[in-house]
Amino acid sequence: MANGDIRVRGLAARAGGWSARHRWAAVGIWVLFVVLAMGLGSAAGRVDVKDSDQLKGETHTAAKIIEDAGIDEPAGETVLIQAKDGGVKATDAEFRAAVTAVVEAVEGTGKVTDVTSPYDTDTISKDGRSALVQFDMRGDAETAGERVEPVLKAVEGVQKDHESLRIEEIGGASMMKTFDDAFGDDFQKAEYSAVPVALGILLIAFGALVAALLPVALAVTAIMATMGLMGLVSHVMPMSDTANSVMLLVGLAVGVDYCLFYLRREREEREAGRDAQTALRIAAATSGRAIIVSGVTVCVAMAGMLFTGLAEFEAMGLASLMVVAVAMVGSVTVLPALLSLLGGRVEKGRIPFLGRRRRSGNSDSRFWTAVLKGVLARPVLSAVVAAGALLAIAAPAVGMKTQNLTLDQEFGDSLPIVQTYNRVNDAFPGGSEPAEVVVKADDINAPEVRDALAAFKEEAVTSGASRGPVEIKLHDQQNIAFVYVPLVGGSDLDKAGASLEKLRDEVRPDTLGKVDGVEAPITGQVAGSQDFNDQLAGAVIPVFAFVVVFAFVLMLLSFRSLTVAITSILLNLLSVGAAYGILVAVFQHGWGASLVGAEGVGAIITWLPLFLFVILFGLSMDYHVFVVSRIREARLRGRTTRDAIQHGVVTTAGVVTSAAVIMVAVFAIFGTLSMQSMKQMGVGLAAAVLIDATIIRGVLLPAVMALLGERNWYLPKWLHRLPDLTHDEAPEAVARPVARDDEGERLGV
């Protein structure tokens, strides 16, 4: 095909060309889409994940029984009354007076119901120094934290009158209020600060206010549109606040990155002497294509979460997939239109020093030029050193221990209520988080059912699964009974898990299991944690296989190279492994934990490894596709493979560095939150992106490609029948004048 007659085959080039010619229409369609999505989503409302849908297994069965019966379980609260020294016992008059005062005080608030005295329920510790007053909050359990303050103040008043005793309240409502007061705005502040941080870094990267605002504006509008779409989609697949937060995080990262790739290429072509229209068309045909390949790959990775079977993960996966797709479409449609409209005004609002530096500086990075010179001169040594370093960083991951963090692991000793939690568990192992047996029968008051309940209550203690007291609450109208069993092991999840297994595998079959027509699923925090872990463990292989296989196929089709597809997968896995190693070293072993304001809590929260794998595998493809696309483009233009590697890595170094700095900064914000699980997520994501953009893309990738030489582009003959999704156009050819037909199928000026 002659240079003057380049037919545009690429989807991105077509979209960019159409948008540049129909600028106002493209912008108007985008604005209309965002407004409609938000309006329809707001009108439809968002359906959130229900408790009965959160997990499968017994936890799901129990929640479904409760939901179908229309029983609203209240938020339970407990007041610990404990002697500060060994002198006072629960039988002493002073202790009894304090118990009476607590009962009267909480009842006097009018906010509680079913207040029970420890002398009636036998909730007195074995040493006789601790006792529990228990009650339920009136009203909806979900909003109980908003109504618990008068009760907390009443308990504080009793404490002031009995200074020789420790009188403290803990429960669902009080913990909800405490955490909302301490950390309620924590996550929201992190979300809000992410946008200014990204904007500040873009100002440094571009040196001009308008150019810096474009990526942020597009990312924010993509997020707004996705929020509306989440409302619509939630009627088919329920959403959640967690999914919303993850969507915002991913949307900001990829939205800014995609625009950054596009803008930098358009700027580079203009600096090379192209006119504005030609520069825009080249950016559409090259960076636009890389954005589509990257976006589809990220979407596939996010879709992996749909295979977990966990409602929360499915919501996160779908929300992330949608925002990536919206950001990708916006980047290759409305961005070219905006750039065409703005023309040279995209450079408006120059930052004086940065603007001069950008105009006078070479687009190639001197730092990365020097690094690449050394890497390409000694590719074997560079590959061995880089791979060895990453394997060493990943090594601690071999001993990774995952578990759901206990309250003290999650928050440390920063809150008094955590100490109360520990004291209750020490005095009443499992009392603060009992197993809950939901018993459903045709007639809950039938003699055989009553006998089975009594036998279960007795055997739960005699088997060693519980030290009691075991409490039974009947709901006669619904023919349901709740049996609350404090588990031996308390806050020690391993021991409590063993107690739970004893209840499920021994006590239940010997008692309730012998009565026909009785269902008795066992739920509660420990059971929920165990069911979650079991389900997550079963999802690892399907999710892993789906993401890796589909990413491999997409890379194979997009680059028509078996070698590129294999190396991209291996490098991404190495990046994820290094992130795991850092997480284990810092949070499990505590090495350098103080440097990031964290603690060595002895474990990684259960959901994080799979979550990180999916997110990182997707985001790592951003850089990989962008860099390899530039290398392949240079190779097709006639450069040798070594020169193409040099050109591709150095010319993309600036944009990859800027994109990585934005991602690292945004993720690092979440690493500053108070909760250890959020710290783990933030540090893991930030460390992985930093490693990926430096060691992987700057050293290991060029070293491996240099060693492979022409084998980088190897495609077996039997694979030549695969669909060709390359759609490459050489920029020099695109730059020459070309006649355009009525359908706009050709590029040129």
XYZ file of C-alpha atoms in Angstrom:
749
model
C 0.000 0.000 0.000
C 1.436 3.375 -0.923
C 2.336 5.872 1.740
C -0.162 8.339 0.395
C -3.070 5.904 0.613
C -3.472 4.536 4.115
C -6.823 2.961 4.794
C -7.748 3.156 8.443
C -8.643 -0.234 9.801
C -8.190 0.404 13.502
C -11.233 0.993 15.680
C -9.412 3.612 17.741
C -8.268 5.492 14.631
C -11.786 5.468 13.214
C -13.272 6.680 16.494
C -10.638 9.404 16.852
C -11.056 10.527 13.253
C -14.844 10.722 13.538
C -14.657 12.613 16.846
C -12.134 15.101 15.483
C -14.404 15.826 12.487
C -17.615 15.974 14.571
C -16.210 17.688 17.608
C -19.324 19.207 19.123
C -21.382 16.094 18.409
C -18.810 13.888 20.185
C -18.664 16.170 23.224
C -22.444 16.515 23.296
C -22.974 12.744 23.117
C -20.521 12.214 25.988
C -22.163 14.864 28.186
C -25.602 13.461 27.384
C -24.403 9.945 28.228
C -22.996 11.050 31.602
C -26.126 13.053 32.495
C -28.499 10.267 31.410
C -26.518 7.608 33.265
C -26.518 9.667 36.458
C -30.175 10.626 36.116
C -31.442 7.129 35.374
C -29.222 5.621 38.064
C -30.482 8.111 40.627
C -34.104 7.502 39.646
C -33.698 3.726 39.779
C -31.872 3.775 43.113
C -29.142 1.374 44.106
C -29.908 -2.125 45.348
C -27.256 -3.184 47.843
C -25.996 -6.672 48.541
C -28.197 -8.367 51.166
C -26.837 -10.338 54.089
C -28.346 -13.500 52.640
C -26.406 -12.967 49.402
C -23.028 -12.158 50.939
C -21.853 -15.761 51.242
C -22.802 -19.245 50.229
C -22.855 -22.228 52.583
C -24.416 -22.278 56.036
C -24.026 -18.539 56.534
C -26.165 -17.945 53.444
C -28.753 -20.538 54.522
C -29.095 -18.988 57.979
C -29.449 -15.456 56.595
C -32.075 -16.644 54.089
C -34.140 -18.323 56.829
C -34.068 -15.131 58.920
C -34.893 -12.954 55.910
C -37.792 -15.158 54.742
C -39.227 -15.232 58.262
C -39.203 -11.427 58.378
C -37.217 -11.362 61.609
C -35.133 -8.252 62.153
C -32.352 -9.162 64.533
C -31.637 -6.213 66.842
C -28.164 -4.895 67.554
C -27.038 -6.582 70.749
C -25.098 -4.666 73.398
C -23.164 -5.817 76.438
C -21.933 -3.966 79.505
C -18.875 -5.486 81.178
C -18.712 -5.018 84.935
C -15.332 -6.101 86.222
C -13.338 -5.753 89.419
C -10.147 -3.730 88.919
C -8.369 -5.773 91.544
C -8.841 -9.191 93.089
C -10.760 -7.969 96.109
C -14.281 -7.492 94.759
C -16.444 -10.406 93.611
C -19.739 -10.549 91.742
C -21.389 -11.748 94.957
C -20.355 -8.619 96.906
C -22.868 -5.887 97.662
C -20.864 -3.213 95.847
C -20.766 -5.326 92.673
C -24.492 -6.104 92.897
C -25.256 -2.423 93.356
C -23.285 -1.598 90.219
C -25.177 -4.252 88.209
C -28.502 -2.873 89.412
C -27.398 0.673 88.554
C -26.408 -0.376 85.019
C -29.726 -2.164 84.431
C -31.713 0.851 85.643
C -29.576 3.335 83.713
C -29.866 1.627 80.320
C -33.582 0.934 80.784
C -34.064 4.581 81.695
C -32.869 5.730 78.288
C -35.882 4.185 76.556
C -33.561 3.096 73.738
C -33.158 -0.546 74.736
C -35.166 -3.697 75.251
C -34.748 -7.165 76.795
C -32.280 -6.086 79.477
C -30.946 -9.120 81.377
C -29.034 -9.288 84.641
C -25.971 -11.572 84.930
C -27.542 -13.066 88.046
C -30.473 -14.295 85.954
C -28.500 -15.463 82.890
C -25.425 -16.773 84.717
C -23.115 -14.521 82.685
C -20.535 -14.360 85.465
C -16.924 -15.335 84.788
C -15.380 -18.420 86.402
C -13.189 -16.318 88.677
C -16.245 -14.364 89.834
C -14.654 -11.009 89.012
C -16.555 -10.172 85.812
C -20.210 -10.088 84.786
C -22.223 -9.071 81.730
C -25.428 -7.057 81.511
C -26.932 -7.729 78.091
C -29.667 -5.971 76.120
C -30.818 -5.138 72.593
C -31.122 -1.766 70.893
C -34.599 -0.788 69.736
C -35.112 -0.189 66.011
C -33.174 -1.128 62.913
C -29.825 -2.772 63.650
C -28.246 -1.048 60.633
C -28.781 2.401 62.176
C -28.383 1.454 65.834
C -25.044 3.274 66.009
C -26.898 6.554 65.501
C -29.102 5.927 68.566
C -26.666 4.398 71.035
C -25.078 7.586 72.411
C -27.597 8.121 75.272
C -27.000 4.523 76.386
C -23.216 4.989 76.327
C -23.554 8.160 78.404
C -25.793 6.370 80.904
C -23.158 3.646 81.326
C -20.426 6.278 81.710
C -22.489 7.867 84.480
C -22.613 4.554 86.375
C -18.836 4.179 85.928
C -18.257 7.539 87.633
C -20.247 6.361 90.671
C -18.320 3.053 90.959
C -14.646 3.873 90.470
C -13.424 0.625 92.041
C -15.038 -1.308 89.170
C -14.515 -1.252 85.427
C -17.839 -0.621 83.668
C -17.609 -0.570 79.861
C -20.045 -1.085 76.993
C -19.429 -3.012 73.787
C -21.646 -4.388 71.030
C -22.741 -3.920 67.461
C -24.150 -0.427 67.953
C -21.387 0.937 70.181
C -18.650 -0.402 67.887
C -20.462 1.077 64.887
C -20.546 4.507 66.531
C -16.959 4.323 67.775
C -15.590 3.400 64.369
C -17.737 5.969 62.574
C -16.509 8.678 64.951
C -12.878 7.613 64.632
C -12.668 6.499 61.008
C -15.962 7.389 59.359
C -14.456 10.228 57.338
C -11.094 8.495 56.937
C -11.904 6.617 53.752
C -13.940 9.468 52.312
C -11.111 11.956 52.852
C -8.735 9.584 51.086
C -11.109 9.367 48.126
C -11.487 13.135 47.927
C -7.752 13.805 48.226
C -6.961 11.406 45.363
C -8.185 13.865 42.699
C -6.094 16.874 43.856
C -3.036 14.628 44.154
C -3.507 13.333 40.604
C -4.034 16.888 39.325
C -0.861 18.121 41.035
C 1.239 15.365 39.462
C -0.288 16.028 36.043
C 0.590 19.723 36.369
C 4.208 18.718 36.873
C 4.028 16.225 33.998
C 2.476 18.626 31.469
C 3.469 22.027 32.806
C 0.101 23.442 31.691
C -3.183 23.685 33.580
C -5.549 22.850 30.695
C -3.563 19.781 29.650
C -3.489 18.600 33.266
C -7.215 19.156 33.777
C -8.302 17.099 30.755
C -7.354 13.637 32.136
C -8.832 14.437 35.547
C -12.039 15.776 33.992
C -12.455 12.706 31.819
C -11.708 10.327 34.714
C -14.186 12.117 36.986
C -16.965 12.131 34.356
C -16.312 8.435 33.682
C -16.661 7.765 37.414
C -19.878 9.813 37.592
C -21.380 7.942 34.651
C -20.394 4.602 36.156
C -22.014 5.506 39.478
C -25.260 5.993 37.587
C -24.820 2.748 35.678
C -24.164 0.933 38.961
C -27.620 2.011 40.127
C -29.218 0.508 37.026
C -27.141 -2.677 37.049
C -27.697 -3.192 40.788
C -31.259 -4.324 40.046
C -29.711 -7.345 38.331
C -26.523 -7.704 40.400
C -26.599 -5.866 43.753
C -23.834 -3.349 44.489
C -22.216 -2.066 47.694
C -20.289 0.850 49.203
C -17.086 -1.179 48.943
C -17.658 -1.721 45.230
C -18.237 2.019 44.854
C -14.922 2.849 46.555
C -12.965 0.314 44.499
C -14.630 1.645 41.339
C -13.508 5.174 42.210
C -9.953 3.999 42.852
C -9.691 2.010 39.606
C -11.569 4.616 37.571
C -9.268 7.433 38.612
C -6.169 5.318 37.940
C -7.081 4.064 34.465
C -9.010 7.173 33.415
C -6.044 9.434 34.051
C -3.587 6.916 32.586
C -5.469 6.472 29.313
C -5.745 10.208 28.750
C -2.107 10.633 29.706
C -1.045 8.105 27.048
C -3.147 9.849 24.392
C -2.138 13.397 25.285
C 1.573 12.609 25.480
C 1.577 11.014 22.021
C -0.331 13.932 20.516
C 2.130 16.365 22.120
C 5.106 14.355 20.928
C 3.896 14.415 17.324
C 3.313 18.173 17.425
C 6.799 18.709 18.853
C 8.108 16.618 15.943
C 6.633 19.189 13.517
C 3.226 17.674 12.736
C 0.258 19.975 12.432
C -2.433 19.627 15.113
C -4.810 17.496 13.004
C -2.129 15.070 11.887
C -0.715 14.758 15.408
C -4.186 13.930 16.679
C -4.729 11.291 14.001
C -1.414 9.640 14.747
C -2.261 9.585 18.462
C -5.612 7.980 17.626
C -4.020 5.296 15.455
C -1.285 4.412 17.960
C -1.981 5.362 21.569
C -5.712 5.020 20.962
C -5.205 1.430 19.874
C -2.977 0.734 22.902
C -5.726 2.119 25.154
C -8.314 -0.240 23.646
C -6.037 -3.277 23.959
C -5.160 -2.313 27.532
C -8.759 -1.498 28.459
C -10.124 -4.791 27.163
C -7.372 -6.674 29.005
C -8.111 -4.834 32.259
C -11.832 -5.542 31.816
C -11.068 -9.247 31.408
C -8.964 -9.196 34.587
C -11.741 -7.457 36.535
C -14.266 -9.965 35.188
C -12.258 -12.624 37.023
C -13.894 -11.459 40.261
C -17.232 -12.658 38.927
C -15.992 -16.237 39.306
C -15.553 -16.013 43.086
C -19.231 -16.548 43.859
C -18.861 -13.911 46.590
C -21.425 -11.141 46.223
C -19.037 -8.415 47.428
C -16.317 -9.496 44.992
C -18.797 -9.809 42.143
C -19.997 -6.257 42.824
C -16.408 -4.953 42.910
C -15.519 -6.789 39.710
C -18.536 -5.567 37.760
C -18.191 -1.969 38.994
C -14.478 -1.915 38.116
C -15.130 -3.476 34.719
C -17.749 -0.841 33.926
C -15.609 2.147 34.905
C -12.646 0.840 32.868
C -14.899 0.349 29.838
C -16.425 3.828 30.200
C -12.990 5.460 30.672
C -11.645 3.575 27.649
C -14.534 4.680 25.412
C -14.225 8.260 26.629
C -10.491 8.329 25.970
C -10.812 7.306 22.322
C -13.922 9.398 21.553
C -14.456 12.559 23.558
C -10.750 13.235 24.209
C -9.876 13.601 20.477
C -12.874 15.910 20.115
C -11.746 18.079 23.029
C -8.177 18.224 21.733
C -9.471 19.183 18.292
C -11.618 21.927 19.814
C -8.844 23.278 22.022
C -6.043 23.079 19.484
C -3.077 25.086 20.769
C -5.123 26.253 23.746
C -4.423 22.914 25.413
C -1.147 24.576 26.435
C -2.963 27.392 28.263
C -2.235 28.028 31.904
C 1.449 27.193 31.673
C 3.324 26.872 34.942
C 6.288 29.241 34.319
C 9.252 27.066 35.296
C 7.650 23.781 34.251
C 6.403 25.267 30.995
C 9.886 26.462 30.004
C 11.366 23.125 30.945
C 8.797 21.251 28.866
C 9.364 23.452 25.821
C 13.138 23.272 25.974
C 13.530 19.695 27.154
C 13.844 16.646 24.967
C 10.902 14.273 25.211
C 13.303 11.392 25.728
C 14.316 10.831 29.339
C 18.038 11.227 29.923
C 17.802 9.019 32.992
C 16.115 6.152 31.166
C 18.414 6.628 28.181
C 21.365 6.008 30.477
C 19.641 3.023 32.110
C 18.695 1.495 28.754
C 22.218 1.932 27.447
C 23.514 -0.219 30.312
C 20.697 -2.765 30.058
C 21.078 -3.283 26.313
C 24.859 -3.467 26.596
C 24.601 -6.307 29.145
C 21.145 -7.862 28.722
C 22.028 -11.204 30.360
C 23.436 -9.563 33.496
C 20.545 -7.068 33.635
C 17.917 -9.814 33.285
C 19.572 -12.023 35.919
C 20.004 -9.175 38.424
C 16.469 -7.785 37.919
C 14.771 -11.199 37.990
C 16.880 -12.257 40.986
C 15.964 -9.103 42.886
C 12.255 -9.593 42.178
C 12.374 -13.264 43.165
C 14.129 -12.292 46.413
C 11.430 -9.699 47.107
C 8.753 -12.284 46.326
C 10.352 -15.016 48.476
C 8.535 -14.159 51.762
C 5.226 -14.792 49.966
C 5.930 -18.541 50.184
C 5.056 -18.396 53.883
C 1.982 -16.188 53.485
C -0.675 -16.675 56.161
C -4.129 -15.302 55.473
C -6.958 -14.757 57.931
C -9.690 -12.298 58.767
C -8.133 -9.810 61.147
C -9.420 -9.617 64.683
C -10.451 -6.293 66.152
C -7.130 -5.713 67.884
C -5.194 -6.677 64.734
C -7.284 -4.323 62.618
C -7.146 -1.303 64.918
C -4.409 -2.046 67.469
C -4.855 -0.380 70.851
C -5.810 2.979 69.384
C -9.413 2.711 70.606
C -10.584 1.964 74.175
C -13.335 -0.292 72.800
C -10.653 -2.655 71.450
C -9.353 -3.125 74.997
C -12.930 -3.745 76.158
C -13.278 -6.369 73.421
C -10.134 -8.128 74.644
C -11.240 -8.009 78.293
C -14.636 -9.521 77.455
C -12.972 -12.287 75.465
C -10.487 -13.009 78.256
C -13.241 -13.302 80.862
C -15.853 -14.930 78.582
C -14.105 -16.713 75.696
C -16.256 -16.301 72.611
C -18.874 -14.292 74.483
C -18.499 -11.191 72.347
C -18.782 -13.172 69.093
C -20.880 -16.293 69.761
C -21.846 -18.810 67.140
C -25.506 -18.438 66.206
C -27.534 -21.535 65.413
C -30.688 -20.697 63.447
C -33.125 -23.540 64.100
C -36.160 -23.808 61.829
C -38.854 -26.440 62.445
C -42.436 -27.155 61.435
C -43.342 -26.619 65.088
C -40.593 -25.098 67.195
C -42.510 -26.013 70.375
C -42.932 -29.686 69.502
C -41.609 -31.904 72.336
C -38.964 -33.574 70.177
C -37.692 -30.156 68.990
C -37.602 -28.825 72.568
C -35.707 -31.908 73.689
C -33.236 -31.556 70.815
C -32.633 -27.895 71.668
C -31.987 -28.786 75.301
C -29.653 -31.619 74.256
C -27.770 -29.296 71.903
C -27.386 -26.712 74.665
C -25.997 -29.313 77.052
C -23.726 -31.106 74.589
C -22.251 -27.824 73.267
C -20.694 -27.387 76.721
C -19.862 -31.025 77.528
C -18.156 -31.498 74.138
C -15.706 -28.703 74.965
C -16.886 -26.451 72.113
C -18.256 -23.905 74.595
C -17.984 -23.014 78.245
C -21.436 -21.464 78.176
C -23.726 -19.928 78.971
C -25.688 -21.068 75.911
C -28.731 -18.868 75.339
C -31.894 -19.816 73.421
C -34.366 -17.268 72.018
C -37.652 -18.544 70.578
C -39.731 -16.914 67.842
C -42.913 -18.945 68.213
C -44.866 -17.334 65.382
C -42.129 -18.019 62.831
C -41.226 -21.436 64.322
C -37.605 -20.376 64.595
C -35.163 -20.461 67.498
C -31.822 -18.694 67.842
C -29.192 -20.498 69.893
C -26.185 -18.379 70.910
C -23.074 -20.424 71.712
C -19.891 -18.698 72.997
C -17.021 -20.559 71.336
C -13.967 -21.768 73.202
C -11.031 -19.883 71.696
C -12.661 -16.473 71.732
C -10.663 -14.054 69.612
C -8.169 -16.782 68.670
C -9.710 -17.592 65.297
C -7.901 -20.917 64.900
C -9.170 -22.265 68.235
C -12.619 -20.741 67.755
C -12.733 -22.337 64.292
C -11.994 -25.744 65.817
C -14.847 -25.201 68.288
C -17.157 -24.276 65.429
C -16.238 -27.454 63.555
C -17.051 -29.484 66.655
C -20.490 -27.865 66.807
C -21.160 -28.459 63.123
C -19.706 -31.953 62.777
C -20.445 -33.544 66.165
C -22.898 -31.692 68.398
C -25.490 -30.768 65.768
C -25.763 -34.234 64.112
C -26.130 -35.877 67.560
C -28.951 -33.575 68.667
C -30.858 -31.367 66.233
C -29.835 -33.527 63.291
C -31.904 -36.439 64.615
C -35.217 -34.568 64.336
C -36.966 -34.746 60.968
C -37.836 -31.442 59.295
C -35.384 -29.370 61.339
C -32.845 -27.063 59.695
C -30.043 -25.762 61.894
C -27.379 -23.820 59.963
C -24.707 -22.263 62.166
C -23.675 -18.682 61.471
C -21.978 -15.862 63.357
C -18.701 -14.003 62.879
C -16.414 -17.030 63.174
C -18.693 -19.126 60.925
C -18.933 -16.310 58.397
C -15.162 -15.970 58.381
C -14.699 -19.694 57.837
C -17.342 -19.905 55.102
C -15.783 -16.876 53.387
C -12.316 -18.433 53.511
C -13.582 -21.753 52.165
C -15.402 -20.121 49.286
C -12.504 -17.816 48.482
C -10.056 -20.731 48.478
C -12.285 -22.577 46.016
C -12.362 -19.527 43.729
C -8.584 -19.018 43.482
C -7.894 -21.515 40.679
C -10.900 -20.571 38.460
C -10.172 -16.835 38.815
C -6.445 -17.314 38.255
C -6.998 -19.509 35.194
C -9.621 -17.196 33.665
C -7.535 -14.037 34.031
C -4.260 -15.573 32.837
C -5.734 -17.496 29.881
C -7.842 -14.641 28.554
C -5.067 -12.081 29.039
C -2.739 -14.394 27.119
C -5.226 -14.767 24.260
C -5.820 -11.006 24.062
C -2.095 -10.262 23.965
C -1.599 -12.954 21.318
C -4.328 -11.503 19.091
C -3.314 -7.884 19.678
C 0.410 -8.326 18.945
C 0.354 -11.517 16.847
C 3.355 -12.794 18.764
C 3.456 -15.906 20.909
C 6.613 -14.629 22.576
C 5.119 -11.268 23.567
C 2.027 -13.004 24.971
C 4.088 -15.412 27.101
C 6.566 -12.821 28.389
C 3.772 -10.374 29.270
C 2.069 -12.998 31.439
C 5.306 -14.045 33.143
C 6.381 -10.464 33.870
C 2.982 -9.591 35.306
C 3.029 -12.680 37.542
C 6.498 -11.691 38.742
C 5.204 -8.211 39.577
C 2.278 -9.655 41.551
C 4.616 -12.077 43.359
C 6.879 -9.210 44.400
C 3.844 -7.340 45.779
C 2.875 -10.421 47.800
C 6.416 -10.661 49.156
C 6.392 -7.046 50.313
C 3.005 -7.519 51.990
C 4.182 -10.585 53.907
C 7.485 -8.974 54.906
C 5.852 -5.782 56.185
C 2.519 -6.896 57.620
C 3.096 -10.527 58.555
C 6.693 -10.347 59.772
C 6.728 -6.635 60.639
C 9.927 -5.859 58.712
C 9.963 -2.106 58.214
C 6.299 -1.842 59.189
C 6.922 1.357 61.167
C 8.169 3.054 57.984
C 4.634 2.938 56.574
C 2.890 3.528 59.897
C 1.779 -0.092 60.091
C 2.197 -3.022 62.454
C 3.254 -6.598 61.946
C -0.092 -8.263 62.646
C 1.072 -11.762 61.768
C -1.235 -12.268 58.795
C -2.579 -10.849 55.548
C -6.316 -10.241 55.451
C -7.979 -13.113 53.596
C -9.511 -11.266 50.661
C -6.438 -9.235 49.727
C -4.257 -11.714 47.745
C -6.980 -12.525 45.213
C -8.110 -8.895 45.045
C -4.538 -7.715 44.462
C -3.938 -10.352 41.811
C -6.941 -9.242 39.770
C -6.346 -5.496 40.175
C -2.578 -5.625 39.629
C -2.746 -8.016 36.714
C -5.152 -5.671 35.009
C -3.340 -2.416 35.795
C 0.103 -3.836 34.937
C -1.162 -4.438 31.423
C -1.575 -0.667 31.019
C 2.162 -0.120 30.998
C 3.031 -3.340 29.225
C 0.684 -2.763 26.294
C 1.762 0.857 25.955
C 5.506 0.107 25.979
C 5.363 -3.003 23.777
C 3.046 -1.241 21.305
C 5.635 1.501 20.896
C 8.448 -1.036 20.470
C 6.475 -2.984 17.874
C 5.556 0.205 16.044
C 9.237 1.192 15.825
C 10.142 -2.297 14.614
C 7.510 -2.165 11.847
C 8.922 1.186 10.748
C 12.197 -0.534 9.913
C 14.306 -0.184 13.064
C 16.263 -3.151 14.337
C 14.772 -4.895 17.358
C 17.460 -3.444 19.657
C 16.897 0.092 18.333
C 13.145 -0.407 18.581
C 13.483 -1.432 22.234
C 15.648 1.610 22.952
C 13.228 3.917 21.166
C 10.061 2.369 22.612
C 11.167 2.317 26.249
C 12.814 5.749 26.261
C 9.989 7.551 24.449
C 7.376 6.051 26.763
C 9.440 6.495 29.931
C 8.029 9.921 30.700
C 4.378 8.958 30.363
C 4.827 5.624 32.162
C 6.672 7.362 34.999
C 3.967 10.032 35.291
C 1.199 7.430 35.207
C 2.983 5.291 37.791
C 3.604 8.246 40.111
C -0.118 9.083 39.994
C -1.124 5.498 40.750
C 1.449 5.130 43.527
C 0.384 8.432 45.093
C -3.336 7.577 44.968
C -2.802 4.059 46.341
C -0.399 5.351 49.002
C -3.184 7.604 50.314
C -5.141 4.477 51.190
C -2.036 3.147 52.898
C -2.303 6.030 55.378
C -5.725 4.959 56.672
C -6.042 3.701 60.218
C -7.323 0.215 59.448
C -4.626 -2.388 58.867
C -6.593 -3.986 56.017
C -6.668 -0.656 54.153
C -2.966 -0.143 54.855
C -2.254 -3.562 53.420
C -4.252 -2.802 50.289
C -2.652 0.625 49.786
C 0.918 -0.536 50.373
C 0.472 -3.657 48.224
C -0.944 -1.725 45.266
C 1.547 1.147 45.519
C 4.577 -1.150 45.840
C 3.477 -3.334 42.924
C 2.893 -0.388 40.571
C 6.249 1.143 41.518
C 8.078 -2.141 40.877
C 6.161 -2.671 37.655
C 6.965 0.758 36.215
C 10.653 0.669 37.147
C 12.290 -2.741 37.472
C 9.873 -4.604 35.187
C 9.316 -2.083 32.360
C 12.626 -0.224 32.640
C 15.055 -3.127 33.110
C 13.640 -6.649 32.852
C 11.359 -6.151 29.827
C 14.016 -4.526 27.592
C 16.659 -7.021 28.765
C 14.454 -10.021 27.953
C 13.376 -8.559 24.594
C 17.002 -7.783 23.712
C 17.967 -11.387 24.460
C 15.108 -12.754 22.382
C 15.855 -10.504 19.391
C 13.748 -11.327 16.354
C 12.129 -14.172 18.285
C 10.047 -11.476 20.019
C 7.812 -11.478 16.957
C 7.548 -15.245 16.594
C 4.153 -16.614 15.617
C 3.916 -20.290 14.582
C 2.418 -20.877 11.155
C -0.493 -22.811 12.614
C -1.507 -19.657 14.513
C -1.535 -17.427 11.423
C -5.236 -18.174 10.987
C -6.015 -16.309 14.199
C -7.914 -13.025 13.802
C -5.598 -10.087 13.115
C -6.283 -7.345 15.660
C -3.050 -5.422 15.098
C -4.397 -2.634 12.828
C -1.064 -0.833 12.750
C -0.448 2.356 10.824
C 2.996 3.849 10.371
C 3.000 7.462 11.646
C 5.107 8.732 8.716
C 2.528 7.444 6.259
C -0.367 8.770 8.249
C 1.255 12.175 8.281
C 1.144 12.567 4.495
C -1.915 14.106 2.796
C -4.578 11.542 2.005
C -7.887 11.902 0.218
C -10.788 11.126 2.498
C -13.905 9.427 1.206
C -17.429 10.291 2.260
C -17.367 7.783 5.066
C -14.122 9.182 6.446
C -12.352 5.850 6.093
C -8.920 7.371 5.383
C -6.484 9.351 7.493
C -4.685 12.466 6.392
C -4.914 16.204 6.255
